Coordinates of C-alpha atoms and ligand atoms in Angstrom, one line a residue:
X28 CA 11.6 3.6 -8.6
X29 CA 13.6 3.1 -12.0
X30 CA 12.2 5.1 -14.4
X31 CA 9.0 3.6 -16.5
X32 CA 8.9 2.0 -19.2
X33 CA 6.1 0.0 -20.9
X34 CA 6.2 -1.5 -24.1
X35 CA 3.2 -2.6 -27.1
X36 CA 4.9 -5.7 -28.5
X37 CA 2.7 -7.0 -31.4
X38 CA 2.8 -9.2 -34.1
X39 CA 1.9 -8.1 -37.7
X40 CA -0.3 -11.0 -37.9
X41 CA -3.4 -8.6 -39.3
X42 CA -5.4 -6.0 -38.3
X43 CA -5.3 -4.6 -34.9
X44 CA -7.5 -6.5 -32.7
X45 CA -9.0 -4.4 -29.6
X46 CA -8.0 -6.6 -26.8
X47 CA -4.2 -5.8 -28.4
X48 CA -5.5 -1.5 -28.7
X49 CA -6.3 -2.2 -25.0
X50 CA -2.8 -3.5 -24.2
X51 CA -1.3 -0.6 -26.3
X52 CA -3.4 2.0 -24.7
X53 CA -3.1 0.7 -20.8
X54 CA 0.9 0.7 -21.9
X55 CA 0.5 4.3 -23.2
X56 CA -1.2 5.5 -19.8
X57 CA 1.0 4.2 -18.0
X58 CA 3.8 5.4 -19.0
X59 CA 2.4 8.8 -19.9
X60 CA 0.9 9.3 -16.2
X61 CA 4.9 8.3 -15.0
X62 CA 6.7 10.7 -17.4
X63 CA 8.1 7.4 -18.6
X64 CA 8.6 6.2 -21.9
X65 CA 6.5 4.0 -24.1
X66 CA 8.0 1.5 -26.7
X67 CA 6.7 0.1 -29.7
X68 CA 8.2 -3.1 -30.5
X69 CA 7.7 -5.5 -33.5
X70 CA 7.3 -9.4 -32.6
X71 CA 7.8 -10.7 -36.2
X72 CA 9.6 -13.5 -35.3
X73 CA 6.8 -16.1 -36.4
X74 CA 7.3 -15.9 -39.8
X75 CA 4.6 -18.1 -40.8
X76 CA 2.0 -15.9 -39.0
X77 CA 3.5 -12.5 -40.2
X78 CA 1.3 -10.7 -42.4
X79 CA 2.1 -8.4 -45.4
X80 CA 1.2 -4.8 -44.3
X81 CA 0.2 -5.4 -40.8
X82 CA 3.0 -3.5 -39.5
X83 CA 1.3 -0.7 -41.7
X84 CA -1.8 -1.1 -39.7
X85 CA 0.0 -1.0 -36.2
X86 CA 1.5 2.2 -37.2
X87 CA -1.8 3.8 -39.0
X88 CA -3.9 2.1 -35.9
X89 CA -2.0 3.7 -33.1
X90 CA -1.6 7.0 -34.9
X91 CA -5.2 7.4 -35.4
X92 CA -5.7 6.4 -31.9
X93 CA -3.0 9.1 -30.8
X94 CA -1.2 6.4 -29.0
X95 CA 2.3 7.8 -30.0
X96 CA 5.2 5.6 -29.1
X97 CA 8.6 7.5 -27.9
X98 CA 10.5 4.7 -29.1
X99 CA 9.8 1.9 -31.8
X100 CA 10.9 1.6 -35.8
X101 CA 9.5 4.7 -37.2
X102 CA 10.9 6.6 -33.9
X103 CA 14.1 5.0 -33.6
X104 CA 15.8 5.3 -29.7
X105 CA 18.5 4.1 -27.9
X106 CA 17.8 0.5 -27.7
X107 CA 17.2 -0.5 -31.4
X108 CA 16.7 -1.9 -33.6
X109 CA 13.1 -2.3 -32.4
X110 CA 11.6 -5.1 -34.7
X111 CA 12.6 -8.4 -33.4
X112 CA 14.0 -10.0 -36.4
X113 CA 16.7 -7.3 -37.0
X114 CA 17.7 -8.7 -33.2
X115 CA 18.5 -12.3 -34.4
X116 CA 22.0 -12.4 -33.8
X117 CA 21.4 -10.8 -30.4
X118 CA 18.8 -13.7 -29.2
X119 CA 21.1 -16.0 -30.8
X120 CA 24.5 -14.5 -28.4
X121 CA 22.3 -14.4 -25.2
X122 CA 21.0 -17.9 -26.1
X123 CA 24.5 -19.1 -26.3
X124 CA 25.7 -17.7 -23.0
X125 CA 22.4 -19.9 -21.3
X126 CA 24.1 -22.9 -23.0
X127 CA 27.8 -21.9 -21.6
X128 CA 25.9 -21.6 -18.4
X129 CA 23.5 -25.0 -18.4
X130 CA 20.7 -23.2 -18.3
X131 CA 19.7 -24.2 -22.1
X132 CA 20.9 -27.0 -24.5
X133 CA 20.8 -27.7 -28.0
X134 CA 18.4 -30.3 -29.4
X135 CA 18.5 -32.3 -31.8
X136 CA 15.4 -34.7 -31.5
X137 CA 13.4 -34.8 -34.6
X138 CA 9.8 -34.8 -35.0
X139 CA 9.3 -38.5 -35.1
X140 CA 11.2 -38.8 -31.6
X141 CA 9.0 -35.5 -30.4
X142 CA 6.2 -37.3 -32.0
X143 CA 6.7 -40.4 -29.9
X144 CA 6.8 -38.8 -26.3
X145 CA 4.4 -39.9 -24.1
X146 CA 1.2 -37.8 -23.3
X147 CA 0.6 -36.7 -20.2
X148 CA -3.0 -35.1 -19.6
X149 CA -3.3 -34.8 -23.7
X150 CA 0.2 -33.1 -23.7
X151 CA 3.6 -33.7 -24.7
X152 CA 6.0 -33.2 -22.4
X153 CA 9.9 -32.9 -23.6
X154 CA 11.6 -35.3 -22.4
X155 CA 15.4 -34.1 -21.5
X156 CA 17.1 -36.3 -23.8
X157 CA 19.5 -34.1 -25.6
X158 CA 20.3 -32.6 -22.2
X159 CA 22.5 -35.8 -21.5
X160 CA 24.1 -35.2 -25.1
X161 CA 28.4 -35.4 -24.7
X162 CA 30.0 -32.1 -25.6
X163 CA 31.9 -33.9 -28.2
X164 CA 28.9 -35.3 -29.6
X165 CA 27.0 -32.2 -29.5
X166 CA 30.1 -30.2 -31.9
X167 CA 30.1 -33.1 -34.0
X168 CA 26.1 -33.0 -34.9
X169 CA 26.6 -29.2 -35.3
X170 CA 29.5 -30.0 -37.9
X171 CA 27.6 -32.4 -39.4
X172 CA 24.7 -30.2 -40.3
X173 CA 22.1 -32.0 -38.5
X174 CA 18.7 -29.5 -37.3
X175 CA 19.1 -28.6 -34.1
X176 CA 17.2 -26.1 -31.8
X177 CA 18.1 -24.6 -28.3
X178 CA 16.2 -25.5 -25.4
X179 CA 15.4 -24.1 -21.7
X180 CA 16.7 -26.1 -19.2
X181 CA 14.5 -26.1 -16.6
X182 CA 14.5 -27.5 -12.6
X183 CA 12.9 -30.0 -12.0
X184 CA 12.3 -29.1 -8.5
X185 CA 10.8 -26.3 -6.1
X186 CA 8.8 -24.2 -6.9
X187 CA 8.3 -20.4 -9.0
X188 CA 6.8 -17.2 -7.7
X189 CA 6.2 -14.0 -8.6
X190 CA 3.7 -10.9 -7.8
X191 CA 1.6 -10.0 -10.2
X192 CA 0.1 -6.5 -9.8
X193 CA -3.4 -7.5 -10.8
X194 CA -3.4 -11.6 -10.3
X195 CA -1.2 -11.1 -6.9
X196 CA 0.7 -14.0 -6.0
X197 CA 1.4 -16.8 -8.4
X198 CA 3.4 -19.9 -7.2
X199 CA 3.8 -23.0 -10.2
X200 CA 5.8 -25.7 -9.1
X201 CA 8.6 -25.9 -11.2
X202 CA 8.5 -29.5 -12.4
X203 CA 5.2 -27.9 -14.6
X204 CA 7.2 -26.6 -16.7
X205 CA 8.7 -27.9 -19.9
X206 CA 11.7 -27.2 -21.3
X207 CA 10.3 -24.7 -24.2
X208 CA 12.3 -24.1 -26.9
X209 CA 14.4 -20.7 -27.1
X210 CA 16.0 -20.7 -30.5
X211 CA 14.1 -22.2 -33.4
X212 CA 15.5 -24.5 -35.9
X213 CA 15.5 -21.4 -38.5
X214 CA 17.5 -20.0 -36.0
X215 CA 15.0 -17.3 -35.0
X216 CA 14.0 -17.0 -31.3
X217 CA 10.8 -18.0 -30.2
X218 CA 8.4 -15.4 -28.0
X219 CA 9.3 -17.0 -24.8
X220 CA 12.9 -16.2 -25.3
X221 CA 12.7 -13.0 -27.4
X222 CA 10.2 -11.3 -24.5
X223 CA 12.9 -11.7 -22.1
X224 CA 16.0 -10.5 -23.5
X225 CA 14.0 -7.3 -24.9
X226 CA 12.2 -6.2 -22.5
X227 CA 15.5 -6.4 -20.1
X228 CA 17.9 -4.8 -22.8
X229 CA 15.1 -2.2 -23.8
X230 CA 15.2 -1.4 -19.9
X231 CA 11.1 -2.2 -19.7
X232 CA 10.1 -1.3 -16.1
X233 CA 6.0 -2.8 -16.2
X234 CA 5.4 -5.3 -18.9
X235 CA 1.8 -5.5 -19.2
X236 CA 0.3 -8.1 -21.8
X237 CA -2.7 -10.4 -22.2
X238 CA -3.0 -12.9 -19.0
X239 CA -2.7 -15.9 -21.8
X240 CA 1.3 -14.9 -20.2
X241 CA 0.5 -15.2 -16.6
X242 CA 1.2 -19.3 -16.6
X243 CA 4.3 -18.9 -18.7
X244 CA 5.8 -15.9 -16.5
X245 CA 7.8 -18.4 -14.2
X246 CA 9.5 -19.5 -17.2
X247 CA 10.4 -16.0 -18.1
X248 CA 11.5 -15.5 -14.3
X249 CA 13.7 -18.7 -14.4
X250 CA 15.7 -17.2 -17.8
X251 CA 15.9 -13.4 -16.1
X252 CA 17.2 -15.6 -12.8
X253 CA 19.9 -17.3 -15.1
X254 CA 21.2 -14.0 -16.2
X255 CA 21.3 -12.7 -12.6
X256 CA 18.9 -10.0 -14.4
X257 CA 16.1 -8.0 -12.1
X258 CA 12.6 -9.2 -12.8
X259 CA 10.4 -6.6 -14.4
X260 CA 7.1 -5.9 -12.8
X261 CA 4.4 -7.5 -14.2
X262 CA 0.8 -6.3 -15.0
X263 CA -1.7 -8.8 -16.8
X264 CA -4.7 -8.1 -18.1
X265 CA -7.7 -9.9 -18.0
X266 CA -8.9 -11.3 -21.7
X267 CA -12.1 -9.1 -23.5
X268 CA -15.1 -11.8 -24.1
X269 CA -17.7 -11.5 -26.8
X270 CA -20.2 -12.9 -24.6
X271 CA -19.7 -15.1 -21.7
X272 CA -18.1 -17.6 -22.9
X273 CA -15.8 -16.5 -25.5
X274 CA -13.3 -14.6 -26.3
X275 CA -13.0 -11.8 -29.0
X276 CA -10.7 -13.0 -31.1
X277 CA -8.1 -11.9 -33.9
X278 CA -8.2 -15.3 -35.4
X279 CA -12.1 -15.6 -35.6
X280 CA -11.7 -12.1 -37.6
X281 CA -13.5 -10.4 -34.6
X282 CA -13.6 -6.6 -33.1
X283 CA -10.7 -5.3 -35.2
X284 CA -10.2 -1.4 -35.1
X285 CA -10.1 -1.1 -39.0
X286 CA -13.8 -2.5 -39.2
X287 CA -15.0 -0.3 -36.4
X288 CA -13.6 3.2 -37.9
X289 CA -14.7 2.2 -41.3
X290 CA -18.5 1.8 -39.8
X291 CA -17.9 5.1 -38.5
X292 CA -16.8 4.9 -35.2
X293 CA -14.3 8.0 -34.1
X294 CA -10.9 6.7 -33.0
X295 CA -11.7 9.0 -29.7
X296 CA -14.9 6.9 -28.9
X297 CA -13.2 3.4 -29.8
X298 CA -10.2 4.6 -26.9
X299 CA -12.8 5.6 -24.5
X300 CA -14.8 2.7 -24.9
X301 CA -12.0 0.2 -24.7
X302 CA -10.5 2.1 -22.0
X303 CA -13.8 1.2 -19.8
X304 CA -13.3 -2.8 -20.6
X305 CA -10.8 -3.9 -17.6
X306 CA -10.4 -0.7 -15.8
X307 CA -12.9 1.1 -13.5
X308 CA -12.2 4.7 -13.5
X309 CA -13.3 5.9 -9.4
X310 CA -16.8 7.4 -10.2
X311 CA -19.6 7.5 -12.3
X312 CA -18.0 9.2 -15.1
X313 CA -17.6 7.6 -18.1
X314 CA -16.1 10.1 -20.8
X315 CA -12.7 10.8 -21.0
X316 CA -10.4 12.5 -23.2
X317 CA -6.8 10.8 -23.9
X318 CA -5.7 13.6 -20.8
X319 CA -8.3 12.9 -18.8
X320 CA -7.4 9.0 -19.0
X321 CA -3.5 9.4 -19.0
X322 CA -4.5 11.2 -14.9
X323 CA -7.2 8.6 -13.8
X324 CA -5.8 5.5 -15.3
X325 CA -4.5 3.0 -12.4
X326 CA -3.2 -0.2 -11.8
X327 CA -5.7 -0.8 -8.9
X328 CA -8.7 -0.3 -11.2
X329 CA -8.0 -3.0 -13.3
X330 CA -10.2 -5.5 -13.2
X331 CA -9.5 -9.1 -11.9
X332 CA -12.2 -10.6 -14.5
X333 CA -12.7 -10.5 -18.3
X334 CA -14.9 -8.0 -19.7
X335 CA -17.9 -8.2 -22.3
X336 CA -17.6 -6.5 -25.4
X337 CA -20.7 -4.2 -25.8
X338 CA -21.2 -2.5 -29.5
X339 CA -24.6 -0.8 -28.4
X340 CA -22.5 0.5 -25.3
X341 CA -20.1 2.1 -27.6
X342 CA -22.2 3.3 -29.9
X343 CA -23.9 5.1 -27.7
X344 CA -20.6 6.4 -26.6
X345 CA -19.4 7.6 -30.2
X346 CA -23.1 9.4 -30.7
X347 CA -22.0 11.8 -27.4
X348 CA -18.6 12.2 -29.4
X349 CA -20.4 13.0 -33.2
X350 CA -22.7 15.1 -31.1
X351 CA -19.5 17.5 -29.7
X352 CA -17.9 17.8 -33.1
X353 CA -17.2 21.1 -34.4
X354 CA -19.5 21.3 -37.6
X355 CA -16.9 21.8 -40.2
X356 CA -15.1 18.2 -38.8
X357 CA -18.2 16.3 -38.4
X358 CA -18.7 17.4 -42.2
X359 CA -15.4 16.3 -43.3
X360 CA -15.9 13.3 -41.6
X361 CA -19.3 12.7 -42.8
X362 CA -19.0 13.4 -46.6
X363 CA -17.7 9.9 -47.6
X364 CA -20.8 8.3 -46.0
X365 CA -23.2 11.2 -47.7
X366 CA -21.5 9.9 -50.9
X367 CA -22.9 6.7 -50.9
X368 CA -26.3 7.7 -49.9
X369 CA -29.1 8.4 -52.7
X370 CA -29.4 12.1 -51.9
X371 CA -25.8 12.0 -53.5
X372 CA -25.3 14.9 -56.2
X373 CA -29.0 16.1 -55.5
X374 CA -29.1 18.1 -52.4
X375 CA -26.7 19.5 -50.2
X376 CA -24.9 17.4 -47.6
X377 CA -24.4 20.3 -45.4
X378 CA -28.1 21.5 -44.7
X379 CA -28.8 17.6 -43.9
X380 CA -25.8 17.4 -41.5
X381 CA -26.7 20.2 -39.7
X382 CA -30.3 18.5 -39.1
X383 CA -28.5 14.6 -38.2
X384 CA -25.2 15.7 -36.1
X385 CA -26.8 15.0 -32.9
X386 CA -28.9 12.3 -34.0
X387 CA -26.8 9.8 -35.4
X388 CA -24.9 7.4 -33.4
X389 CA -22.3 5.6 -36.3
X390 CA -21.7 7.8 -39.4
X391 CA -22.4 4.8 -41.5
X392 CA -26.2 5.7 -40.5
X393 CA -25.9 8.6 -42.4
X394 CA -27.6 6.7 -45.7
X395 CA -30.3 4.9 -44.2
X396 CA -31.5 8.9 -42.4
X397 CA -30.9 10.8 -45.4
X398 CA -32.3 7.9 -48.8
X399 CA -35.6 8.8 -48.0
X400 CA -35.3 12.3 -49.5
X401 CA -33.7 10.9 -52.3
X402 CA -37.3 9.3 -53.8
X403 CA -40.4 10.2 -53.4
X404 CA -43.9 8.8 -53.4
X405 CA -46.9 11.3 -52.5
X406 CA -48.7 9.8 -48.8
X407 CA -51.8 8.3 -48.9
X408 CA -54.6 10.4 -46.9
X409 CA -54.3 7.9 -44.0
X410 CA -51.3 9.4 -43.6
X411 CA -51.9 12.7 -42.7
X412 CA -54.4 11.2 -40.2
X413 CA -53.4 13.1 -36.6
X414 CA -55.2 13.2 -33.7
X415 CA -53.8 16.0 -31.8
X416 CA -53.6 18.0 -34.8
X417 CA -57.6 17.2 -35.8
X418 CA -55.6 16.1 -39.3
X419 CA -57.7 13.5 -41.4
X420 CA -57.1 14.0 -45.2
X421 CA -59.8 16.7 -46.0
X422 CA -57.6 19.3 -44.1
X423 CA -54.4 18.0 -45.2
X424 CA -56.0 19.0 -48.6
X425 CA -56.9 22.1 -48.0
X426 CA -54.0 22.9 -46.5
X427 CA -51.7 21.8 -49.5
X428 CA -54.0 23.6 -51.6
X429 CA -53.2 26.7 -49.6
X430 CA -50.1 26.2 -48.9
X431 CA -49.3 26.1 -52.6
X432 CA -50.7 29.6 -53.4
X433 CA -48.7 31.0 -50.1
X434 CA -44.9 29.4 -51.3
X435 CA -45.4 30.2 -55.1
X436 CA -45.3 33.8 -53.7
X437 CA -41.7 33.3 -51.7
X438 CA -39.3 34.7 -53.3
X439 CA -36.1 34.0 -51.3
X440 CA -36.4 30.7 -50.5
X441 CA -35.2 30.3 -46.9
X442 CA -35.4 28.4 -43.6
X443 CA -36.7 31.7 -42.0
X444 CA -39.0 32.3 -45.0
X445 CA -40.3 29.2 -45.4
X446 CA -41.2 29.4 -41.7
X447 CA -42.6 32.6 -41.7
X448 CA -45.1 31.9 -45.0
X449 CA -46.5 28.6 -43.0
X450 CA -47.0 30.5 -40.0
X451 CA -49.0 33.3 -42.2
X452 CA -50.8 30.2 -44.0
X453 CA -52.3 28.8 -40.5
X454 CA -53.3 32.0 -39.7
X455 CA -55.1 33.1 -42.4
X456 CA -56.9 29.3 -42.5
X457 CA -57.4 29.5 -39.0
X458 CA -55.3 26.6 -37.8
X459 CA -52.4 26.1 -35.9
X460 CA -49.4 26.5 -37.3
X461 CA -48.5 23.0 -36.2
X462 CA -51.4 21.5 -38.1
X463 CA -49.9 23.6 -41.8
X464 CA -45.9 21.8 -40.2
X465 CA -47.5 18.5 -40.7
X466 CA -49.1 18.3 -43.4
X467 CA -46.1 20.0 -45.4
X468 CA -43.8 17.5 -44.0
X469 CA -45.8 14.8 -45.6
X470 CA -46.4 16.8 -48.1
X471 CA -43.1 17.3 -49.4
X472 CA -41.2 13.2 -48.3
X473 CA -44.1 11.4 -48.3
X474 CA -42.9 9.9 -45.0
X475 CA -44.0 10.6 -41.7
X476 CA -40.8 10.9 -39.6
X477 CA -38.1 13.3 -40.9
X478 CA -35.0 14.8 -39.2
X479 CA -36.0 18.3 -39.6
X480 CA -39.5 20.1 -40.0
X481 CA -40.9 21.2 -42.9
X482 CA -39.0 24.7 -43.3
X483 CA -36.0 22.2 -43.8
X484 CA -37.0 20.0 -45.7
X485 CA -38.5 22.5 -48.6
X486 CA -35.1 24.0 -48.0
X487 CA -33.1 21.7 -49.1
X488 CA -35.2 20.1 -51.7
X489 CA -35.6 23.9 -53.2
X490 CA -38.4 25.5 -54.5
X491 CA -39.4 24.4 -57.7
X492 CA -38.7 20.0 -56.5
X493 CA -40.9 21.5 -53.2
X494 CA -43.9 22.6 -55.3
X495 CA -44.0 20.0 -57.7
X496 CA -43.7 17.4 -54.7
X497 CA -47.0 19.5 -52.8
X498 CA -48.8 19.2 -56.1
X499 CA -48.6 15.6 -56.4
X500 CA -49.4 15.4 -53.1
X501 CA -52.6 17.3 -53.3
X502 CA -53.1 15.5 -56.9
X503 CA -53.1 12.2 -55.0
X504 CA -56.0 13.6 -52.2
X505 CA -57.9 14.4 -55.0
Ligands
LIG782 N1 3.7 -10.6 -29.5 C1 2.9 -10.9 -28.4 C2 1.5 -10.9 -28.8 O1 1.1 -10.3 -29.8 C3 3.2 -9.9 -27.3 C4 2.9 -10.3 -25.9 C5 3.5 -9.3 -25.0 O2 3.1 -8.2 -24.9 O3 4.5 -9.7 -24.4 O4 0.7 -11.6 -28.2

């Protein structure tokens, strides 16, 4: 087998979308599991479409992903330059040796005459007019100035096949086809021409891209053909739905990777996730590392139907990977969404990550666990009501009241202090020490579900904010 190479073509049309990640990453497997070589290449030859700074966020997106291209713009290589409109007098050369061969023509109809085309099944079909067009009358138009574009010439009979090594055999009869246009009137190639001449002259062994490309491949074939170039192989994927209907999409401003790591989501967990939508790894495992994909990923588990986009699935899957961080990065990573959260410049971040690590799924629900620390208004008695405790508000007093005396007398305010003076406190009242837990975790938030205990929570509230809190507690029993 020639050596593999895949290649991530997108357009900077925006933000990364995830069906594209998918594409990117599938490419990167690929090619990693082969030894082969993975290409980044810039489709900017829709002007119109092309996007300030989206190149930016292919770059950022894939290096945050650790998809790392061997060759592309940044990375240079032997086949450059790698962003298409750099190429245009290359598209422009090949497109002209089609024209020497018949296998394309110039055009010249304008939009009134393309206008006026009949409809067939809602569609206009190019007619072949300017394929008749005299060579003499052709040079003279071209002197003349007049717009002209160049055209695939297409047969008009028999039929086009290829393999496809997830879709299998695909036949189109060739009088299907229209004669799409090459070379654009601002004399930049279209996609249908650009695809071809790059991925032969960048040597790309697998192309794998969306399966919006599956109808169009014969057309692609038919060019390759015309150059007496080899056929790549080709792998399409199946399209990521947002329910069952339809489609994520870049242009509805859906599922982009910015908006997901923003949220919180770790670029490990988006990889993994999307890795899982149109591949079926053999097993029940679900969690892979980049290495562990780059082994398992095939060809033959990709699936033959679109997938559904499931947040709650990878949520899920990015709690398992917050869970596994080492402390000091699920800090670093945390802090920016501890600064927007009410607890900001009061209590420690730290003591409260240690306590939410593992129960957090997004790190953007790092505000709504922590606010309630942040204000405080003394419970109710109802509150302390418990029934395997035997709390009703009468002991929840006495127990503040006691509790008072006991942590006035801590000195060192600790965790294992703090733990040690409530376990002397239900002992000398006779209770279990998970009654005196209780009612100090009311006590001190007010609220009745907290990540931590109550040693915790007096922790990191400190000593004197702890006592005055139990006070106004007891006040409000009173
Ligand atoms: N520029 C195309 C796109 O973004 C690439 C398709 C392909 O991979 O060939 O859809």
């Amino acid at each position: 087998m020639n050596r593999v190479r895949t290649r991530f073509a997108p357009s900077p049309t925006g933000f990364m979308h995830i069906g594209n990640l998918r594409t990117a990453l599938y490419c990167y497997l690929f090619a990693k599991q082969n030894n082969g070589d993975f290409i980044l290449r810039i489709e900017d030859t829709d002007v119109e479409r092309t996007v300030d700074g989206a190149i930016d966020i292919i770059y950022k997106t894939l290096n945050e992903s650790k998809i790392y291209a061997d060759e592309g713009p940044l990375q240079g290589g032997n086949f450059g330059p790698y962003v298409q409109t750099e190429r245009k007098d290359i598209y422009m050369k090949y497109a002209l040796e089609l024209v020497e061969k018949g296998a394309a023509y110039y055009c010249f109809c304008d939009k009134e005459r393309l206008d006026s085309l009949a409809t067939e099944n809602g569609i206009k079909r190019y007619d072949k007019h300017c394929l008749h067009l005299s060579k003499e009358e052709i040079n003279e138009r071209l002197a003349r100035g007049d717009k002209w574009v160049i055209r695939q010439n297409m047969p008009t009979e028999g039929v086009s096949e290829f393999d496809d090594l997830v879709f299998g055999h695909v036949s189109i009869p060739n009088n299907e086809l229209e004669d799409q246009i090459l070379i654009k009137s601002d004399g930049l190639p279209t996609y249908n021409f650009a695809n071809v001449i790059d991925d032969h002259l960048m040597q790309i062994s697998h192309v794998m891209r969306g399966n919006e490309y599956l109808s169009s491949t014969p057309k692609y074939n038919l060019l390759y053909d015309a150059f007496g170039w080899e056929h790549p192989q080709y792998v399409h994927l199946t399209p990521i739905m947002k329910d069952a209907t339809r489609k994520l999409s870049k242009r509805h401003g859906d599922a982009n990777f910015n908006d997901f790591t923003e949220k919180g989501y770790l670029p490990e967990a988006i990889i993994n996730y999307i890795s899982l939508l149109g591949w079926s790894p053999k097993g029940e495992e679900e969690k892979f590392s980049m290495e562990e994909l780059i082994e398992k990923f095939s060809i033959s588990g990709l699936s033959h139907s679109s997938s559904i986009f499931d947040e709650a699935k990878m949520k899920w899957l990015n709690g398992e990977y917050i869970k596994e961080l080492p402390f000091e990065k699920f800090m670093e990573l945390a802090t920016p969404f501890f600064e927007k959260s009410k607890i900001k410049g009061k209590y420690s971040y730290e003591k409260f990550g240690k306590l939410i690590q593992t129960r957090i799924e997004i790190l953007s629900e790092i505000p709504e666990k922590v606010d309630f620390l942040a204000e405080f208004t003394p419970a109710e008695g109802e509150m302390y009501f418990n029934k395997k405790f035997k709390i009703d508000s009468e002991v929840a007093k006495k127990v503040l009241e006691k509790s008072i005396t006991v942590l006035e007398n801590v000195s060192d305010w600790n965790e294992e202090n703090l733990h040690a003076a409530i376990v002397k406190t239900a002992e000398e009242m006779e209770l279990k020490s998970g009654v005196v837990y209780t009612v100090l975790r009311i006590g001190l938030t007010g609220v009745m579900v907290t990540p931590g205990g109550s040693p915790e929570m007096a922790d990191i509230l400190g000593k004197e904010e702890s006592l005055n809190r139990l006070k106004l507690s007891l006040e409000k029993l009173k």
